[in-house]
Structures are given as C-alpha cells and as structure tokens.
CSV table of C-alpha atoms in Angstrom, one decimal:
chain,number,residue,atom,x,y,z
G,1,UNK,CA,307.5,-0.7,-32.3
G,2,UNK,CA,311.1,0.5,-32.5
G,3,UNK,CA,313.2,-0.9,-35.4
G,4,UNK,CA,316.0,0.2,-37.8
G,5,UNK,CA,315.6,1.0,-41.2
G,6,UNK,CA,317.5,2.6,-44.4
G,7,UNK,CA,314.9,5.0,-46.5
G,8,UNK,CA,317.8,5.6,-49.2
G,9,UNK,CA,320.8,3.2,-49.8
G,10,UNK,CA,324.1,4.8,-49.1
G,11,UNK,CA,326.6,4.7,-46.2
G,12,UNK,CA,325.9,3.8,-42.9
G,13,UNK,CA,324.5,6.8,-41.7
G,14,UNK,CA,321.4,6.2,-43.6
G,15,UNK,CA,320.1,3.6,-40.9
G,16,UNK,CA,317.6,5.2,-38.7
G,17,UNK,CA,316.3,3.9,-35.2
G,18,UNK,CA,312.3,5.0,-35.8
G,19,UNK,CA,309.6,4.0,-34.9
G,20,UNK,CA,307.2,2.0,-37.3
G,21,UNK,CA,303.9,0.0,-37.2
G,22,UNK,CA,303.8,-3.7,-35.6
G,23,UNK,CA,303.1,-5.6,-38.6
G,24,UNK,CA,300.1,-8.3,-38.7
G,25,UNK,CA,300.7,-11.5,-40.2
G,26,UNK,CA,298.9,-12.9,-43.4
G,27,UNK,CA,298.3,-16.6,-44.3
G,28,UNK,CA,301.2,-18.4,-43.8
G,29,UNK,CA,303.3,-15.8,-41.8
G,30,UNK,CA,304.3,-15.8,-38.1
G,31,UNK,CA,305.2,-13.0,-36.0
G,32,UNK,CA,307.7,-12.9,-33.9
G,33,UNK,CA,309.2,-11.4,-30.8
G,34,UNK,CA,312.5,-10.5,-31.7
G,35,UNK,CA,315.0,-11.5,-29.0
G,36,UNK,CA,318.0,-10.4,-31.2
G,37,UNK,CA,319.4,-10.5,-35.2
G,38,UNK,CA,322.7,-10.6,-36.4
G,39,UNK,CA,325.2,-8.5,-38.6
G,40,UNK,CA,326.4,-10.5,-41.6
G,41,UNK,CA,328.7,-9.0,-44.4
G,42,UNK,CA,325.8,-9.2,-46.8
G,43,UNK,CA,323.4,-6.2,-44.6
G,44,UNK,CA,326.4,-3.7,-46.2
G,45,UNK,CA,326.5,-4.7,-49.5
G,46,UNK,CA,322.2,-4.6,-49.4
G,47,UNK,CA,322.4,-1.5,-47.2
G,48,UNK,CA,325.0,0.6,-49.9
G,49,UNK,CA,323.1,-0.5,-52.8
G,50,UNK,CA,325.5,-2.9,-54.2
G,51,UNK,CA,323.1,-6.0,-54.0
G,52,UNK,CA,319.6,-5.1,-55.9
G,53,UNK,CA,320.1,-7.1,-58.6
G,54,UNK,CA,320.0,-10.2,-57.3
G,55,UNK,CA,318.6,-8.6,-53.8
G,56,UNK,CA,316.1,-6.1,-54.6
G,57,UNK,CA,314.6,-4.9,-51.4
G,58,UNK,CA,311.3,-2.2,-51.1
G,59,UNK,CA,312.5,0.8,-49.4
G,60,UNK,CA,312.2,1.9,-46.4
G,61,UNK,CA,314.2,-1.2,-45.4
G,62,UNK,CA,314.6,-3.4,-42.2
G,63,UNK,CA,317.9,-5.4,-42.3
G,64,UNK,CA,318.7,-8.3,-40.3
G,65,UNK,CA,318.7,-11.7,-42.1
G,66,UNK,CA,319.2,-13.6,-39.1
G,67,UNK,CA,316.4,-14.0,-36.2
G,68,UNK,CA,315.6,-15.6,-32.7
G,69,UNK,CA,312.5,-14.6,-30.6
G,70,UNK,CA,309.7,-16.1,-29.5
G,71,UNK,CA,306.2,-16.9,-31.9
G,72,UNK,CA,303.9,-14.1,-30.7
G,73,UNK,CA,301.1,-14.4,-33.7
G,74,UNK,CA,300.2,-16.9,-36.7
G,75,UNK,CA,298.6,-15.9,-39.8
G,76,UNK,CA,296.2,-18.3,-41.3
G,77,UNK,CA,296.9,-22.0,-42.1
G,78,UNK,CA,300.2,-21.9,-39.7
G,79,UNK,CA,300.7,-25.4,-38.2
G,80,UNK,CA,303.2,-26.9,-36.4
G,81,UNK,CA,304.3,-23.6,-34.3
G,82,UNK,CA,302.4,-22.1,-31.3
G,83,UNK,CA,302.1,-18.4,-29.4
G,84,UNK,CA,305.2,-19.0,-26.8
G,85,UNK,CA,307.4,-21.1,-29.3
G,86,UNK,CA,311.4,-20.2,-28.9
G,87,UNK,CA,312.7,-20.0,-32.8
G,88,UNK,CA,315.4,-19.2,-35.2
G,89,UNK,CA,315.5,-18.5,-38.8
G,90,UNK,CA,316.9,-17.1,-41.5
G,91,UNK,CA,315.1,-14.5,-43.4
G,92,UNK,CA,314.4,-13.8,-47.0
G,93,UNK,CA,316.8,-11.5,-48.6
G,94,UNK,CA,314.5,-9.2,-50.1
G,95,UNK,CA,311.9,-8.9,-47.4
G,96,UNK,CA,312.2,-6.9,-44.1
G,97,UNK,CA,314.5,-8.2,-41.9
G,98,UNK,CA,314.8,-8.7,-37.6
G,99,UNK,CA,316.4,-5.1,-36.7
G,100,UNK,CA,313.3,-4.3,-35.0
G,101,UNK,CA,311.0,-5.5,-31.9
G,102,UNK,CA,309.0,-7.4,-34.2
G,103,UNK,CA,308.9,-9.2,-37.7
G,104,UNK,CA,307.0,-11.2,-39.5
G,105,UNK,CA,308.8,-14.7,-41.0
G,106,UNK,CA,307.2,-17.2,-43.5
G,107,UNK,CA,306.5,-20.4,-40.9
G,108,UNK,CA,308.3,-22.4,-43.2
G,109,UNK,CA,311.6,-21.5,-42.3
G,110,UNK,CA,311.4,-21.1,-38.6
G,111,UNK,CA,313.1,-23.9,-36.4
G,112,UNK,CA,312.7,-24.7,-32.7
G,113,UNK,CA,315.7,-22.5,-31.2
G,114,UNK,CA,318.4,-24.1,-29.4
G,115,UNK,CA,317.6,-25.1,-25.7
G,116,UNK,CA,321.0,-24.3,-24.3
G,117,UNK,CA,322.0,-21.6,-25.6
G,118,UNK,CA,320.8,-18.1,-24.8
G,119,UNK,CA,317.8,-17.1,-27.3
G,120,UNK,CA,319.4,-14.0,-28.5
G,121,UNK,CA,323.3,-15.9,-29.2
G,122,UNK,CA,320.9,-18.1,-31.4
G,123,UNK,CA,320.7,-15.6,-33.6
G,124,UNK,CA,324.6,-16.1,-34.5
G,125,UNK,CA,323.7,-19.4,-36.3
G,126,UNK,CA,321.6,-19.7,-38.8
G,127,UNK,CA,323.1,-18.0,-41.6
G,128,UNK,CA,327.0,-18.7,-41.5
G,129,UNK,CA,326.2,-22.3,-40.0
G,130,UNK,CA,323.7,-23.0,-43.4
G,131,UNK,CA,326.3,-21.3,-45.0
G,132,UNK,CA,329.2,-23.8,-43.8
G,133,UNK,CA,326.8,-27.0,-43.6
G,134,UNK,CA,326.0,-26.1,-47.3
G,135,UNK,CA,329.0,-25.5,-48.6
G,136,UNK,CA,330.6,-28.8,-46.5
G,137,UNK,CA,327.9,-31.4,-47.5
G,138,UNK,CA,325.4,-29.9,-50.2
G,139,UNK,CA,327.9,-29.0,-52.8
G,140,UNK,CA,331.7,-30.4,-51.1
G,141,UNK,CA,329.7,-34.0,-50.6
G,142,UNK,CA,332.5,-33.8,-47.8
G,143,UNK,CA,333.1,-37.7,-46.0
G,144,UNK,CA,334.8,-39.2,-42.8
G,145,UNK,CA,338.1,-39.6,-43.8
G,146,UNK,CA,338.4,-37.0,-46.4
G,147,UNK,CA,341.0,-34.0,-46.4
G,148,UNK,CA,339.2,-30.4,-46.5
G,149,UNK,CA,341.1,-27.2,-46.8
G,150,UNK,CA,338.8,-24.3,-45.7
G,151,UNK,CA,340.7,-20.6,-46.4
G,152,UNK,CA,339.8,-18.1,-44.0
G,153,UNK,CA,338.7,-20.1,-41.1
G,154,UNK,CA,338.9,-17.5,-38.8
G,155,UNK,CA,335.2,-15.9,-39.6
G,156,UNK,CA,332.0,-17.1,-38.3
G,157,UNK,CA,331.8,-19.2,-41.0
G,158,UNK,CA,334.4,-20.5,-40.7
G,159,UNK,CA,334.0,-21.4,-37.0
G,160,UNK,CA,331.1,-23.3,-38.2
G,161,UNK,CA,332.5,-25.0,-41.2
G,162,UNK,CA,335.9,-26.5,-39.0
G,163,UNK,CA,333.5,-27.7,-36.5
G,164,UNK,CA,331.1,-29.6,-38.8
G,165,UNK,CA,334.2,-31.3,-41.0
G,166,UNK,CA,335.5,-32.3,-37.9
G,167,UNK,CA,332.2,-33.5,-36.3
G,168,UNK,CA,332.1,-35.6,-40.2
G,169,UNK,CA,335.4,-37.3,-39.2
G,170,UNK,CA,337.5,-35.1,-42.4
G,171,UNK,CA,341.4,-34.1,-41.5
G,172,UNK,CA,340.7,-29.7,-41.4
G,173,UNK,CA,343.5,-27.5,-42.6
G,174,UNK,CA,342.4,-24.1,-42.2
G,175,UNK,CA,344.0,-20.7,-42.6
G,176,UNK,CA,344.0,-18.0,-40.0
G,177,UNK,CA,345.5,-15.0,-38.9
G,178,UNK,CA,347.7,-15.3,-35.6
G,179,UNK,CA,344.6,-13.3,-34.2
G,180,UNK,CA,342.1,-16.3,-34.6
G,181,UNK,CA,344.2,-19.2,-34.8
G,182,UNK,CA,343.5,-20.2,-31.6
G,183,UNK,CA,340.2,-20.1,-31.7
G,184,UNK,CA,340.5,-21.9,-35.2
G,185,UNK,CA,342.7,-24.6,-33.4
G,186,UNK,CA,339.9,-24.8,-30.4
G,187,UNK,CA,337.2,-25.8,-33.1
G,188,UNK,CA,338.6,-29.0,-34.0
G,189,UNK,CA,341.6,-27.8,-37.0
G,190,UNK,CA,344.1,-30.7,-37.3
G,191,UNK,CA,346.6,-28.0,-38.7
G,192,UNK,CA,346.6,-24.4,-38.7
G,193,UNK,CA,348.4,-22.3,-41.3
G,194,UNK,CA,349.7,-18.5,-40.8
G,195,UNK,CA,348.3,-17.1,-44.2
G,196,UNK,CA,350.3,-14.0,-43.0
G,197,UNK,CA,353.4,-15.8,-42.7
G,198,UNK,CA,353.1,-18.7,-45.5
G,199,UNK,CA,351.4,-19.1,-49.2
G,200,UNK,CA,348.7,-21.2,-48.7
G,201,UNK,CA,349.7,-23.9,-51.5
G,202,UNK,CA,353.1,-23.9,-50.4
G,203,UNK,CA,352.0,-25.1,-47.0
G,204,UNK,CA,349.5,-27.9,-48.0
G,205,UNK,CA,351.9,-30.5,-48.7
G,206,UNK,CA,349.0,-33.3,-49.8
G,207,UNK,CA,346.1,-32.4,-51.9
G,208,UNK,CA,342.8,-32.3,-50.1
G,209,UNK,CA,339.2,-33.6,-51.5
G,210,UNK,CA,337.5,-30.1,-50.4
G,211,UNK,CA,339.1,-26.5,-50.5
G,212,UNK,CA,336.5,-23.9,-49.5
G,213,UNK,CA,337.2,-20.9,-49.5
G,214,UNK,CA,335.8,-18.1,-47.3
G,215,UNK,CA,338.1,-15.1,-48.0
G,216,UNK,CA,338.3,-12.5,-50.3
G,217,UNK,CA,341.9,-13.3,-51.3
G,218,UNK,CA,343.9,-12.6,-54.4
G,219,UNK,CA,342.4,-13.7,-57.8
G,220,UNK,CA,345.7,-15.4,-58.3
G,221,UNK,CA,345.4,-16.8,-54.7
G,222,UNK,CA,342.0,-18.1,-55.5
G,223,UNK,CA,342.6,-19.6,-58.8
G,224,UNK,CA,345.5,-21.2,-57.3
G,225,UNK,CA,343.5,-23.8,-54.7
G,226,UNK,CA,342.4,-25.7,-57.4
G,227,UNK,CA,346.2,-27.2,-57.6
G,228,UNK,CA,346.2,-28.2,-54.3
G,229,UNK,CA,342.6,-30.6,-55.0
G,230,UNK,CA,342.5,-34.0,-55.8
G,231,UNK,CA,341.4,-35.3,-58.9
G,232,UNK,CA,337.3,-35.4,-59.3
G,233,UNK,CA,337.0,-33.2,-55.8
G,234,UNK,CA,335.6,-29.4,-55.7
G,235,UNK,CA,336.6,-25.9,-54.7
G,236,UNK,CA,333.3,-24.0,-52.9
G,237,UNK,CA,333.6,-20.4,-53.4
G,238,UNK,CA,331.8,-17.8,-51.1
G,239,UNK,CA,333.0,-14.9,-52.2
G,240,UNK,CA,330.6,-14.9,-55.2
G,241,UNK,CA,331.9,-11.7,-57.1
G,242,UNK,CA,335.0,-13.9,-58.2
G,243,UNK,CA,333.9,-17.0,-59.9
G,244,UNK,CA,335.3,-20.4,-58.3
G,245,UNK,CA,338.1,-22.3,-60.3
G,246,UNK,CA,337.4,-25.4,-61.7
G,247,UNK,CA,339.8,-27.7,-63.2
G,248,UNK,CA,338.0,-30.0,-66.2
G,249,UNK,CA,341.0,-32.1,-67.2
G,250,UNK,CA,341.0,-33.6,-63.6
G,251,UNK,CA,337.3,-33.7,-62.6
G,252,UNK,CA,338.0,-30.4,-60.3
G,253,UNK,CA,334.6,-28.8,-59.9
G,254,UNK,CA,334.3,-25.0,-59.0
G,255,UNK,CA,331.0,-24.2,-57.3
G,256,UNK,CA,329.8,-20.7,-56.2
G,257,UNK,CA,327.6,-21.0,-53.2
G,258,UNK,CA,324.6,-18.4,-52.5
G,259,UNK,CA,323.5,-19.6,-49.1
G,260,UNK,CA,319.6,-20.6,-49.0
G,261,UNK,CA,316.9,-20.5,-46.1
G,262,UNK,CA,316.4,-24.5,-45.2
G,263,UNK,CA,314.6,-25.2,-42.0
G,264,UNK,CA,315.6,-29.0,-42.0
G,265,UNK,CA,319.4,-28.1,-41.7
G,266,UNK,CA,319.0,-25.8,-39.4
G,267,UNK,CA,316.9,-27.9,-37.6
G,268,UNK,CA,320.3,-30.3,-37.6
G,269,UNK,CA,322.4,-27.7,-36.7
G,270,UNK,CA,320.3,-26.9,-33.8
G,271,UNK,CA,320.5,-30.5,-32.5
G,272,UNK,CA,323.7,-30.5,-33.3
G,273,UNK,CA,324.1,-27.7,-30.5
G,274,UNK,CA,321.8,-29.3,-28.0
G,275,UNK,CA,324.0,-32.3,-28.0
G,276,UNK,CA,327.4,-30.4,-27.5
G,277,UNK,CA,328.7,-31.6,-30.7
G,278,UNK,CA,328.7,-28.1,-32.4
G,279,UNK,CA,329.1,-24.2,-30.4
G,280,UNK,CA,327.3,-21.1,-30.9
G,281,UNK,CA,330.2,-18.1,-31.0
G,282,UNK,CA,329.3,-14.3,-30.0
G,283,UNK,CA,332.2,-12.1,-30.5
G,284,UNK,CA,330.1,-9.2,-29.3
G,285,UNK,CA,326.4,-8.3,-28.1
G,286,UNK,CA,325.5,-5.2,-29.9
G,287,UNK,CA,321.9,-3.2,-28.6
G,288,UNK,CA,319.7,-2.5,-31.8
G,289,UNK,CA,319.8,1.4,-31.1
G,290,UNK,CA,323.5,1.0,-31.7
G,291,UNK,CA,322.9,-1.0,-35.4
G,292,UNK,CA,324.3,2.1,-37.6
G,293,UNK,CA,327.5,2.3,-35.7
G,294,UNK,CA,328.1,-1.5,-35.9
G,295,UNK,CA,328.1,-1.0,-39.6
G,296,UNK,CA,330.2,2.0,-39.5
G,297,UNK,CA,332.8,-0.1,-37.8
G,298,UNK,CA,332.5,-3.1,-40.3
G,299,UNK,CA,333.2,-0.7,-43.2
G,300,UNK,CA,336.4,-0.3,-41.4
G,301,UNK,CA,337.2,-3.7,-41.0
G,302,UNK,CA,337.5,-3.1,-37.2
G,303,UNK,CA,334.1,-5.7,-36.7
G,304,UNK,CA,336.0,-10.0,-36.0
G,305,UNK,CA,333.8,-12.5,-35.6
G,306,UNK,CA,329.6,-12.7,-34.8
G,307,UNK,CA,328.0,-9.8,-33.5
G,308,UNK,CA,324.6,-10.6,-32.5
G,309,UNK,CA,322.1,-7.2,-32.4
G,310,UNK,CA,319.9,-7.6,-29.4
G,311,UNK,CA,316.3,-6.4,-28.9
C-alpha cells in the first residue's frame, strides 16, 4: 500500500510517499480503508520533533490523527463493527496514523461516520470537534443561558466550538480576523470582535462564565482573560505550552486541555451532524501524494481552516 511516512524528524521534507506493507490487525484492532485523514497543528510539532515527550512515536512514522474509511478487517474479539462499516475516529498519538491506504485503529474508538456528509470531509471532525465539545462541556461545564468568550474562533476549532455553545443556548463572543469573521458570524456568534482592530478585554463589556482560548496570543493577552470571567467560572487553554490563568481569590479556574480519543462524543457529534444541528467545514481537499507540501505551507502560516488529506 502507498502511505506517507517521516524516517527522521525534521522539516517537512522528511515526509516520504513509499510504499509499505498492509498491516494485519491483532485482537482488538480493525483495519480500515482509508477514505481520507486530516492535517491538524499537532502532525508538525510530532513531525519536527518537538512533541516526544509527551508523544513519542516509533520511527518510521505515519501521521494522520484523524480518520474516515470504511472497516475492511477485524482482529480478534471485535464486536459491534462489521467488514463494509463507514467510520471515523481519532487516532492514538503515538501510533501510526491514516496518511496511508490503510491503518489499523483500536475498535474502541471508531464511530459510525456521518450519513450525510461525504466520508472523506468526515475526517475534518473528530479531533477539533472533541477538542471544542471537551473544552465547552468536559472542563467549561458550559450551560443555556451562560456567556462564553472563545478567542480565536476563526480555526477549525473554533468553527466547532461557536457552533456547539450556540446549539447549548450560551450568548458566543468570539474573536476573528476580518478574514473569518464571516464565517465565525455564519456559525451562530452573537457578536464578533476584530482582534486586529480592538483588545480583546476592552471590547467585552460584561464578564462571561467561559473564555476559551484557541490562539497563541500574547502571554499578557492570555493572562489577561481571566479579568474578563465571572466569579467561580473557568478559562480553557489550548495552547498547552503557556499555562492557563486561574484566578483563586474569585473561584477562576484555569484548565489546560490535551484533547482525548472518546467514541461516545464523537458518536454525539456525529448525530449532531446527521440532524443539521452542527456542519462539517473543508477549507481544502488535499491528495495524500501532496501531504509534505501541505505541511510546507502550514509552516508558513499560508494553511486557514480544515484541510482534509484524501486517499
């Protein structure tokens, strides 16, 4: 089978298109039929070696955290899934990943893909929409009738997390670039701010119960959204190499969130999607032969929004 892999970590010339064996799945594995992956920040940092502390990977190395394909083998003791099934799932971190034809998946974190939705765009969901839901729910605890601030809405996660604190009834201020503010308006945001144009705590004008925060701003800037939360609410940080703020004298917690592999949410994500109540964004279709330059162009910060990898 073809797939992409890095034999050395370094810039993104080490990924090569090569061809490797199809792997055969052990007790509890399935393999699937890649339709297509997805490039997330996270594939750079693993792929230049900045991640193998808390991501070691075996090299040669498959990225690709993201998957949807169809189940073509199960390893022993696999129930619930069949040869033919349509899934998605996120990966682990330190195992091979979907930039290839084929890959095999622990069953335990596949979900039945999307009905609607093109199989290869499903593989824009599963790890920014975990990442928003978790953020939103697991650790913001985020209510109907709350205020949420979420800071750098313009991403892919971001186009997740607006949609789900809307679909939960919260007010969403979000900051954007006049690039994506549209798109950041289309998603449900009750009020957009400029971030190029205007400090972000000089334009929130009440505090909110949630700020998350999704950009790698400032220190200063980041520091400073704890001021603009309420008394016993939370700031959810993403960008994990600056710790979140927290605010003890008023009950302000700071969380730092490391997105995890959960089957059930993604299975309510999923329905979410199948009922119209949440979309599936591709900025760009990408052909897997094409992976290295894809990450050639996010080093340069010319990549905006979900690129889905297709096989």
């Amino acid at each position: 089978m073809k797939a992409v892999r890095f034999h050395d970590y370094g810039d993104p010339d080490v990924l090569r298109y090569e061809d490797v064996e199809v792997p055969v799945p052990a007790a509890g594995q399935v393999r699937v039929r890649v339709a297509a992956t997805s490039f997330n920040s996270v594939d750079g940092n693993i792929r230049g070696g900045f991640m193998r502390g808390p991501i070691p990977v075996e090299l040669p190395h498959t990225p690709g955290l993201d998957v949807a394909g169809t189940v073509d083998a199960l390893g022993d003791g696999v129930d619930g899934l069949a040869v033919g099934d349509r899934v998605v799932g996120f990966l682990p971190m330190d195992k091979p990943g979907a930039a290839a034809e084929y890959v095999l998946v622990p069953a335990d974190v596949l979900t039945t893909a999307p009905k609607d939705v093109p199989l290869a765009d499903a593989a824009a969901l599963p790890l920014v929409a975990l990442t928003a839901y978790q953020a939103l729910f697991d650790h913001g605890k985020l209510t109907a009738g709350q205020r949420v601030l979420i800071n750098g809405a313009g991403g892919a996660v971001g186009g997740y997390a607006v949609q789900l604190a809307k679909e939960a009834g919260a007010h969403v201020i979000a900051t954007a670039s006049p690039r994506s503010a549209d798109a950041v308006k289309a998603a449900g945001a009750d009020e957009v701010v400029d971030h190029t144009a205007t400090g972000v705590t000089a334009a929130v004008a009440e505090p909110v119960d949630v700020a998350l925060n999704l950009a790698p701003v400032d220190p200063a800037e980041l520091a400073a959204l704890v001021t603009l939360v309420k008394p016993g609410g939370v700031v959810v940080n993403t960008t994990v190499w600056m710790p979140a703020p927290s605010d003890e004298d008023r009950g302000v917690r700071g969380v730092d969130l490391f997105v995890r592999s959960d089957a059930a949410q993604l299975a309510k994500l999923v329905a979410l999607v199948d009922a119209g109540e949440l979309r599936v964004d591709v900025a760009e279709r990408v052909p897997l032969a094409e992976l290295a330059a894809l990450h050639a162009r996010a080093a340069e910060g010319a990549v905006h929004g979900k690129v889905v990898v297709t096989v």
